[in-house]
Amino acid sequence: LDSSHYSGFCGDCYSIDAKGDTVAIVAGGRSTDLILLKSVDNGITWTSTILDTFPVAFYTDTIMMLPDTNGDGLGDDIEINSGDAHVLIDNNGVCHVWFSKILIHDPDSLSVLSYYPNLSDGLYYWNETFGSNPPVIIAAMEDIDGNGVITVPSTGLNGGNGMGNYNGGATQMPSAGTDEDNNIYVVYQTFCELADTTIYPGVGHKHSYLIRSVDNGATWSQPFDISEGNFNDGIYREGVFPR
């Protein structure tokens, strides 16, 4: 993670977990790889795994642009990890990582890096049993009304989009834990399709959801809306930052 590999990281773009002599660190953001570091000897030696690759080494938005794969002379829009990764060491010492992605844009060396919240969706998941296989999406916005599309208000409060802007993908901010049977519980936030308010018509809300795996991350339960049950009118409230 030093200057021989990266130009730097944002202040909050990391997560740490420890269990006995095993320590895990995951770090990465909108202009870097997403890297998992693991030590099984209390920090004496480390292994490194890149879970999501940023296409430009030592990227700085003042001198570089994103790759131009279609040959139009401008950097392409790409999806990259949004800086909210969370790492968990389970009861067997296996590392599990969750994160979201965000769409970014830097067309030329004169432009700064731009990002587009909520245009990407999906809670990405990886654990050490995956080996070299890429992360998979295990949760996303739900089509609750069953009409085949996610119905998001076109405009929101003060001219914003129809869901809260938390500088990441539509589904983001995971946090996880285990119980004594090594069942894994994950909370995250995403847009709730049924949460338009009556006070501000057309303004949607994000809610916190819970999913569980009882088979070490192989399969996951249906999401449970935590926010809806917290208040009598919880369906119409913003409920984010799950921990």
PDB file of C-alpha atoms in Angstrom:
ATOM      1  CA  LEU A   1       0.000   0.000   0.000  1.00  0.00           C
ATOM      2  CA  ASP A   2       3.011   2.322  -0.005  1.00  0.00           C
ATOM      3  CA  SER A   3       4.128   4.919  -2.557  1.00  0.00           C
ATOM      4  CA  SER A   4       5.910   2.302  -4.658  1.00  0.00           C
ATOM      5  CA  HIS A   5       2.463   1.033  -5.697  1.00  0.00           C
ATOM      6  CA  TYR A   6      -0.111   3.803  -5.092  1.00  0.00           C
ATOM      7  CA  SER A   7      -0.359   7.582  -5.019  1.00  0.00           C
ATOM      8  CA  GLY A   8      -2.571   7.475  -1.912  1.00  0.00           C
ATOM      9  CA  PHE A   9      -5.929   6.501  -0.430  1.00  0.00           C
ATOM     10  CA  CYS A  10      -8.874   8.452   0.939  1.00  0.00           C
ATOM     11  CA  GLY A  11      -9.197   8.686   4.696  1.00  0.00           C
ATOM     12  CA  ASP A  12     -12.192   6.373   5.199  1.00  0.00           C
ATOM     13  CA  CYS A  13     -11.569   3.831   2.416  1.00  0.00           C
ATOM     14  CA  TYR A  14     -10.527   0.886   4.583  1.00  0.00           C
ATOM     15  CA  SER A  15     -11.815  -1.784   6.961  1.00  0.00           C
ATOM     16  CA  ILE A  16      -9.947  -3.898   9.530  1.00  0.00           C
ATOM     17  CA  ASP A  17     -10.838  -7.103  11.383  1.00  0.00           C
ATOM     18  CA  ALA A  18      -8.854  -9.346  13.730  1.00  0.00           C
ATOM     19  CA  LYS A  19      -9.436 -12.740  15.306  1.00  0.00           C
ATOM     20  CA  GLY A  20      -6.645 -14.236  17.414  1.00  0.00           C
ATOM     21  CA  ASP A  21      -3.394 -13.948  15.437  1.00  0.00           C
ATOM     22  CA  THR A  22      -5.262 -13.371  12.159  1.00  0.00           C
ATOM     23  CA  VAL A  23      -5.529  -9.767  10.952  1.00  0.00           C
ATOM     24  CA  ALA A  24      -7.266  -8.590   7.767  1.00  0.00           C
ATOM     25  CA  ILE A  25      -7.232  -5.160   6.128  1.00  0.00           C
ATOM     26  CA  VAL A  26      -9.150  -4.184   3.003  1.00  0.00           C
ATOM     27  CA  ALA A  27      -8.380  -0.810   1.399  1.00  0.00           C
ATOM     28  CA  GLY A  28      -9.342   0.933  -1.833  1.00  0.00           C
ATOM     29  CA  GLY A  29     -11.407   3.724  -3.306  1.00  0.00           C
ATOM     30  CA  ARG A  30     -12.555   5.483  -6.463  1.00  0.00           C
ATOM     31  CA  SER A  31      -9.024   5.881  -7.879  1.00  0.00           C
ATOM     32  CA  THR A  32      -7.221   2.748  -6.634  1.00  0.00           C
ATOM     33  CA  ASP A  33      -7.381  -1.024  -6.648  1.00  0.00           C
ATOM     34  CA  LEU A  34      -9.337  -2.745  -3.882  1.00  0.00           C
ATOM     35  CA  ILE A  35      -6.752  -4.771  -1.948  1.00  0.00           C
ATOM     36  CA  LEU A  36      -7.124  -7.380   0.781  1.00  0.00           C
ATOM     37  CA  LEU A  37      -4.123  -7.828   3.114  1.00  0.00           C
ATOM     38  CA  LYS A  38      -4.100 -10.814   5.483  1.00  0.00           C
ATOM     39  CA  SER A  39      -1.710 -11.935   8.201  1.00  0.00           C
ATOM     40  CA  VAL A  40      -2.052 -15.207  10.128  1.00  0.00           C
ATOM     41  CA  ASP A  41       0.971 -14.559  12.390  1.00  0.00           C
ATOM     42  CA  ASN A  42      -0.088 -11.401  14.214  1.00  0.00           C
ATOM     43  CA  GLY A  43       1.186  -9.029  11.546  1.00  0.00           C
ATOM     44  CA  ILE A  44       4.699 -10.423  10.986  1.00  0.00           C
ATOM     45  CA  THR A  45       4.042 -11.516   7.389  1.00  0.00           C
ATOM     46  CA  TRP A  46       1.265 -10.605   4.954  1.00  0.00           C
ATOM     47  CA  THR A  47      -0.368 -11.835   1.769  1.00  0.00           C
ATOM     48  CA  SER A  48      -2.045  -9.472  -0.703  1.00  0.00           C
ATOM     49  CA  THR A  49      -5.036 -10.077  -2.996  1.00  0.00           C
ATOM     50  CA  ILE A  50      -6.415  -7.510  -5.460  1.00  0.00           C
ATOM     51  CA  LEU A  51     -10.206  -7.877  -5.569  1.00  0.00           C
ATOM     52  CA  ASP A  52     -11.036  -5.023  -7.954  1.00  0.00           C
ATOM     53  CA  THR A  53      -8.481  -3.453 -10.299  1.00  0.00           C
ATOM     54  CA  PHE A  54      -8.242   0.231 -11.173  1.00  0.00           C
ATOM     55  CA  PRO A  55      -7.096   0.529 -14.814  1.00  0.00           C
ATOM     56  CA  VAL A  56      -4.455   3.273 -14.324  1.00  0.00           C
ATOM     57  CA  ALA A  57      -1.476   2.796 -12.005  1.00  0.00           C
ATOM     58  CA  PHE A  58      -0.567   5.814  -9.823  1.00  0.00           C
ATOM     59  CA  TYR A  59      -3.673   7.598 -11.056  1.00  0.00           C
ATOM     60  CA  THR A  60      -4.013  11.315 -10.321  1.00  0.00           C
ATOM     61  CA  ASP A  61      -6.864  13.164 -12.021  1.00  0.00           C
ATOM     62  CA  THR A  62      -4.697  16.208 -12.811  1.00  0.00           C
ATOM     63  CA  ILE A  63      -2.402  14.423 -15.272  1.00  0.00           C
ATOM     64  CA  MET A  64      -4.159  11.269 -16.481  1.00  0.00           C
ATOM     65  CA  MET A  65      -7.423  10.109 -17.988  1.00  0.00           C
ATOM     66  CA  LEU A  66      -9.229   6.794 -17.929  1.00  0.00           C
ATOM     67  CA  PRO A  67      -8.516   4.245 -20.701  1.00  0.00           C
ATOM     68  CA  ASP A  68     -10.015   4.914 -24.131  1.00  0.00           C
ATOM     69  CA  THR A  69     -11.126   1.490 -25.369  1.00  0.00           C
ATOM     70  CA  ASN A  70     -13.449   2.695 -28.154  1.00  0.00           C
ATOM     71  CA  GLY A  71     -10.890   4.988 -29.782  1.00  0.00           C
ATOM     72  CA  ASP A  72     -12.884   8.223 -29.612  1.00  0.00           C
ATOM     73  CA  GLY A  73     -10.051  10.125 -27.967  1.00  0.00           C
ATOM     74  CA  LEU A  74     -11.839  10.382 -24.615  1.00  0.00           C
ATOM     75  CA  GLY A  75     -11.562   8.309 -21.483  1.00  0.00           C
ATOM     76  CA  ASP A  76     -14.362   5.775 -21.045  1.00  0.00           C
ATOM     77  CA  ASP A  77     -16.856   5.621 -18.198  1.00  0.00           C
ATOM     78  CA  ILE A  78     -15.945   2.707 -15.917  1.00  0.00           C
ATOM     79  CA  GLU A  79     -17.199   1.111 -12.708  1.00  0.00           C
ATOM     80  CA  ILE A  80     -14.785   0.910  -9.789  1.00  0.00           C
ATOM     81  CA  ASN A  81     -15.074   0.161  -6.077  1.00  0.00           C
ATOM     82  CA  SER A  82     -16.649   3.100  -4.257  1.00  0.00           C
ATOM     83  CA  GLY A  83     -14.511   3.003  -1.093  1.00  0.00           C
ATOM     84  CA  ASP A  84     -16.995   1.336   1.283  1.00  0.00           C
ATOM     85  CA  ALA A  85     -15.491  -2.174   1.479  1.00  0.00           C
ATOM     86  CA  HIS A  86     -15.977  -4.193   4.664  1.00  0.00           C
ATOM     87  CA  VAL A  87     -13.896  -7.227   5.719  1.00  0.00           C
ATOM     88  CA  LEU A  88     -14.875  -9.987   8.151  1.00  0.00           C
ATOM     89  CA  ILE A  89     -12.836 -12.933   9.460  1.00  0.00           C
ATOM     90  CA  ASP A  90     -15.215 -15.810  10.179  1.00  0.00           C
ATOM     91  CA  ASN A  91     -14.865 -18.441  12.913  1.00  0.00           C
ATOM     92  CA  ASN A  92     -12.738 -20.608  10.603  1.00  0.00           C
ATOM     93  CA  GLY A  93     -10.273 -17.822   9.802  1.00  0.00           C
ATOM     94  CA  VAL A  94     -11.647 -17.213   6.295  1.00  0.00           C
ATOM     95  CA  CYS A  95     -11.831 -13.594   5.082  1.00  0.00           C
ATOM     96  CA  HIS A  96     -15.070 -12.293   3.565  1.00  0.00           C
ATOM     97  CA  VAL A  97     -15.297  -8.922   1.761  1.00  0.00           C
ATOM     98  CA  TRP A  98     -18.298  -6.855   0.641  1.00  0.00           C
ATOM     99  CA  PHE A  99     -18.262  -3.602  -1.350  1.00  0.00           C
ATOM    100  CA  SER A 100     -20.185  -1.499  -3.847  1.00  0.00           C
ATOM    101  CA  LYS A 101     -19.155   0.020  -7.175  1.00  0.00           C
ATOM    102  CA  ILE A 102     -19.579   3.513  -8.588  1.00  0.00           C
ATOM    103  CA  LEU A 103     -19.478   4.896 -12.139  1.00  0.00           C
ATOM    104  CA  ILE A 104     -16.555   7.297 -12.710  1.00  0.00           C
ATOM    105  CA  HIS A 105     -15.534   9.526 -15.617  1.00  0.00           C
ATOM    106  CA  ASP A 106     -12.313  11.328 -16.574  1.00  0.00           C
ATOM    107  CA  PRO A 107     -12.297  12.149 -20.314  1.00  0.00           C
ATOM    108  CA  ASP A 108      -8.873  13.851 -20.591  1.00  0.00           C
ATOM    109  CA  SER A 109      -5.833  15.053 -18.681  1.00  0.00           C
ATOM    110  CA  LEU A 110      -7.440  18.481 -18.168  1.00  0.00           C
ATOM    111  CA  SER A 111     -10.496  17.146 -16.324  1.00  0.00           C
ATOM    112  CA  VAL A 112     -10.800  16.031 -12.738  1.00  0.00           C
ATOM    113  CA  LEU A 113     -12.295  12.664 -11.864  1.00  0.00           C
ATOM    114  CA  SER A 114     -16.098  12.770 -11.839  1.00  0.00           C
ATOM    115  CA  TYR A 115     -18.376  10.179 -10.268  1.00  0.00           C
ATOM    116  CA  TYR A 116     -22.075   9.428 -10.616  1.00  0.00           C
ATOM    117  CA  PRO A 117     -23.812   8.206  -7.443  1.00  0.00           C
ATOM    118  CA  ASN A 118     -26.610   5.634  -7.712  1.00  0.00           C
ATOM    119  CA  LEU A 119     -26.030   4.847 -11.419  1.00  0.00           C
ATOM    120  CA  SER A 120     -24.382   1.548 -10.458  1.00  0.00           C
ATOM    121  CA  ASP A 121     -26.098  -1.095  -8.360  1.00  0.00           C
ATOM    122  CA  GLY A 122     -25.142  -4.282  -6.570  1.00  0.00           C
ATOM    123  CA  LEU A 123     -23.556  -5.431  -3.327  1.00  0.00           C
ATOM    124  CA  TYR A 124     -20.396  -7.292  -4.374  1.00  0.00           C
ATOM    125  CA  TYR A 125     -19.074 -10.224  -2.348  1.00  0.00           C
ATOM    126  CA  TRP A 126     -15.884 -12.291  -2.292  1.00  0.00           C
ATOM    127  CA  ASN A 127     -14.303 -14.739   0.120  1.00  0.00           C
ATOM    128  CA  GLU A 128     -11.048 -16.648   0.114  1.00  0.00           C
ATOM    129  CA  THR A 129     -12.633 -19.859  -1.171  1.00  0.00           C
ATOM    130  CA  PHE A 130     -13.272 -17.993  -4.468  1.00  0.00           C
ATOM    131  CA  GLY A 131      -9.547 -18.088  -5.252  1.00  0.00           C
ATOM    132  CA  SER A 132      -8.951 -16.208  -8.504  1.00  0.00           C
ATOM    133  CA  ASN A 133     -12.669 -15.979  -9.312  1.00  0.00           C
ATOM    134  CA  PRO A 134     -14.115 -12.444  -9.256  1.00  0.00           C
ATOM    135  CA  PRO A 135     -16.571 -11.063  -6.683  1.00  0.00           C
ATOM    136  CA  VAL A 136     -20.277 -11.728  -7.250  1.00  0.00           C
ATOM    137  CA  ILE A 137     -23.373  -9.612  -6.624  1.00  0.00           C
ATOM    138  CA  ILE A 138     -25.469 -10.946  -3.731  1.00  0.00           C
ATOM    139  CA  ALA A 139     -27.943  -8.050  -3.233  1.00  0.00           C
ATOM    140  CA  ALA A 140     -29.333  -5.052  -5.113  1.00  0.00           C
ATOM    141  CA  MET A 141     -32.380  -2.790  -5.345  1.00  0.00           C
ATOM    142  CA  GLU A 142     -35.575  -4.871  -5.365  1.00  0.00           C
ATOM    143  CA  ASP A 143     -38.495  -4.675  -7.770  1.00  0.00           C
ATOM    144  CA  ILE A 144     -40.977  -4.783  -4.888  1.00  0.00           C
ATOM    145  CA  ASP A 145     -44.070  -3.950  -6.929  1.00  0.00           C
ATOM    146  CA  GLY A 146     -43.195  -6.619  -9.514  1.00  0.00           C
ATOM    147  CA  ASN A 147     -43.597  -4.449 -12.637  1.00  0.00           C
ATOM    148  CA  GLY A 148     -40.220  -5.447 -14.075  1.00  0.00           C
ATOM    149  CA  VAL A 149     -38.409  -2.143 -13.386  1.00  0.00           C
ATOM    150  CA  ILE A 150     -37.055  -0.300 -10.366  1.00  0.00           C
ATOM    151  CA  THR A 151     -39.316   2.739 -10.048  1.00  0.00           C
ATOM    152  CA  VAL A 152     -37.157   5.643  -8.842  1.00  0.00           C
ATOM    153  CA  PRO A 153     -38.592   9.187  -8.742  1.00  0.00           C
ATOM    154  CA  SER A 154     -37.047  11.275 -11.516  1.00  0.00           C
ATOM    155  CA  THR A 155     -36.415  14.251  -9.229  1.00  0.00           C
ATOM    156  CA  GLY A 156     -35.920  14.561  -5.521  1.00  0.00           C
ATOM    157  CA  LEU A 157     -35.749  17.117  -2.742  1.00  0.00           C
ATOM    158  CA  ASN A 158     -33.952  20.342  -3.775  1.00  0.00           C
ATOM    159  CA  GLY A 159     -33.543  19.099  -7.341  1.00  0.00           C
ATOM    160  CA  GLY A 160     -31.584  15.942  -6.511  1.00  0.00           C
ATOM    161  CA  ASN A 161     -32.318  12.496  -7.861  1.00  0.00           C
ATOM    162  CA  GLY A 162     -35.122  10.428  -6.394  1.00  0.00           C
ATOM    163  CA  MET A 163     -33.034   8.667  -3.772  1.00  0.00           C
ATOM    164  CA  GLY A 164     -30.514   9.843  -1.183  1.00  0.00           C
ATOM    165  CA  ASN A 165     -26.996  10.596  -2.427  1.00  0.00           C
ATOM    166  CA  TYR A 166     -24.342   8.903  -0.296  1.00  0.00           C
ATOM    167  CA  ASN A 167     -21.499   9.093  -2.844  1.00  0.00           C
ATOM    168  CA  GLY A 168     -21.648   5.459  -3.887  1.00  0.00           C
ATOM    169  CA  GLY A 169     -23.729   2.945  -5.769  1.00  0.00           C
ATOM    170  CA  ALA A 170     -27.448   2.508  -5.215  1.00  0.00           C
ATOM    171  CA  THR A 171     -26.684  -0.433  -2.882  1.00  0.00           C
ATOM    172  CA  GLN A 172     -23.804   0.268  -0.511  1.00  0.00           C
ATOM    173  CA  MET A 173     -22.239   0.584   2.987  1.00  0.00           C
ATOM    174  CA  PRO A 174     -22.040  -3.096   4.046  1.00  0.00           C
ATOM    175  CA  SER A 175     -21.236  -4.219   7.582  1.00  0.00           C
ATOM    176  CA  ALA A 176     -21.091  -7.842   8.753  1.00  0.00           C
ATOM    177  CA  GLY A 177     -20.737 -10.206  11.694  1.00  0.00           C
ATOM    178  CA  THR A 178     -20.954 -13.895  12.633  1.00  0.00           C
ATOM    179  CA  ASP A 179     -22.612 -15.903  15.389  1.00  0.00           C
ATOM    180  CA  GLU A 180     -21.205 -18.889  17.282  1.00  0.00           C
ATOM    181  CA  ASP A 181     -22.410 -21.267  14.533  1.00  0.00           C
ATOM    182  CA  ASN A 182     -20.508 -19.263  11.878  1.00  0.00           C
ATOM    183  CA  ASN A 183     -23.691 -17.958  10.288  1.00  0.00           C
ATOM    184  CA  ILE A 184     -22.853 -14.670   8.550  1.00  0.00           C
ATOM    185  CA  TYR A 185     -25.078 -11.596   8.824  1.00  0.00           C
ATOM    186  CA  VAL A 186     -24.712  -8.584   6.515  1.00  0.00           C
ATOM    187  CA  VAL A 187     -26.466  -5.231   6.697  1.00  0.00           C
ATOM    188  CA  TYR A 188     -26.412  -2.646   3.905  1.00  0.00           C
ATOM    189  CA  GLN A 189     -28.473   0.207   2.498  1.00  0.00           C
ATOM    190  CA  THR A 190     -30.347   0.381  -0.786  1.00  0.00           C
ATOM    191  CA  PHE A 191     -33.301   2.170  -2.371  1.00  0.00           C
ATOM    192  CA  CYS A 192     -36.784   1.087  -1.231  1.00  0.00           C
ATOM    193  CA  GLU A 193     -39.213   1.231  -4.118  1.00  0.00           C
ATOM    194  CA  LEU A 194     -42.256   1.675  -1.849  1.00  0.00           C
ATOM    195  CA  ALA A 195     -40.869   4.543   0.224  1.00  0.00           C
ATOM    196  CA  ASP A 196     -42.173   7.678  -1.521  1.00  0.00           C
ATOM    197  CA  THR A 197     -43.181  10.241   1.087  1.00  0.00           C
ATOM    198  CA  THR A 198     -46.440  12.104   1.441  1.00  0.00           C
ATOM    199  CA  ILE A 199     -44.685  15.183   2.850  1.00  0.00           C
ATOM    200  CA  TYR A 200     -42.442  15.494  -0.223  1.00  0.00           C
ATOM    201  CA  PRO A 201     -44.245  13.592  -3.012  1.00  0.00           C
ATOM    202  CA  GLY A 202     -41.879  11.927  -5.445  1.00  0.00           C
ATOM    203  CA  VAL A 203     -38.960  11.749  -3.006  1.00  0.00           C
ATOM    204  CA  GLY A 204     -37.838   8.156  -2.466  1.00  0.00           C
ATOM    205  CA  HIS A 205     -35.859   6.785   0.455  1.00  0.00           C
ATOM    206  CA  LYS A 206     -33.102   4.311   1.131  1.00  0.00           C
ATOM    207  CA  HIS A 207     -33.534   1.665   3.818  1.00  0.00           C
ATOM    208  CA  SER A 208     -31.227  -0.663   5.708  1.00  0.00           C
ATOM    209  CA  TYR A 209     -31.543  -4.362   4.896  1.00  0.00           C
ATOM    210  CA  LEU A 210     -30.294  -7.579   6.502  1.00  0.00           C
ATOM    211  CA  ILE A 211     -29.294 -10.816   4.750  1.00  0.00           C
ATOM    212  CA  ARG A 212     -27.851 -14.025   6.198  1.00  0.00           C
ATOM    213  CA  SER A 213     -25.798 -16.980   4.984  1.00  0.00           C
ATOM    214  CA  VAL A 214     -25.830 -20.324   6.818  1.00  0.00           C
ATOM    215  CA  ASP A 215     -23.423 -22.027   4.395  1.00  0.00           C
ATOM    216  CA  ASN A 216     -20.259 -19.898   4.618  1.00  0.00           C
ATOM    217  CA  GLY A 217     -21.334 -17.449   1.916  1.00  0.00           C
ATOM    218  CA  ALA A 218     -22.447 -19.951  -0.743  1.00  0.00           C
ATOM    219  CA  THR A 219     -26.073 -18.724  -0.654  1.00  0.00           C
ATOM    220  CA  TRP A 220     -27.878 -15.791   0.939  1.00  0.00           C
ATOM    221  CA  SER A 221     -31.347 -15.228   2.364  1.00  0.00           C
ATOM    222  CA  GLN A 222     -33.940 -12.820   1.032  1.00  0.00           C
ATOM    223  CA  PRO A 223     -33.394  -9.239   2.310  1.00  0.00           C
ATOM    224  CA  PHE A 224     -35.227  -8.100   5.443  1.00  0.00           C
ATOM    225  CA  ASP A 225     -36.066  -4.380   5.629  1.00  0.00           C
ATOM    226  CA  ILE A 226     -34.806  -3.227   9.043  1.00  0.00           C
ATOM    227  CA  SER A 227     -35.863   0.405   8.551  1.00  0.00           C
ATOM    228  CA  GLU A 228     -39.517  -0.393   7.942  1.00  0.00           C
ATOM    229  CA  GLY A 229     -39.877  -2.074  11.322  1.00  0.00           C
ATOM    230  CA  ASN A 230     -38.146   0.612  13.408  1.00  0.00           C
ATOM    231  CA  PHE A 231     -41.072   3.056  13.409  1.00  0.00           C
ATOM    232  CA  ASN A 232     -44.811   2.913  12.818  1.00  0.00           C
ATOM    233  CA  ASP A 233     -44.233   4.781   9.555  1.00  0.00           C
ATOM    234  CA  GLY A 234     -40.758   3.389   8.909  1.00  0.00           C
ATOM    235  CA  ILE A 235     -41.520   2.664   5.256  1.00  0.00           C
ATOM    236  CA  TYR A 236     -41.593   6.434   4.658  1.00  0.00           C
ATOM    237  CA  ARG A 237     -38.331   7.248   6.456  1.00  0.00           C
ATOM    238  CA  GLU A 238     -34.700   7.379   5.385  1.00  0.00           C
ATOM    239  CA  GLY A 239     -32.817   4.573   7.131  1.00  0.00           C
ATOM    240  CA  VAL A 240     -29.128   4.277   6.304  1.00  0.00           C
ATOM    241  CA  PHE A 241     -25.640   3.831   7.857  1.00  0.00           C
ATOM    242  CA  PRO A 242     -26.343   0.304   9.177  1.00  0.00           C
ATOM    243  CA  ARG A 243     -23.891  -1.057  11.755  1.00  0.00           C
TER     244      ARG A 243
END
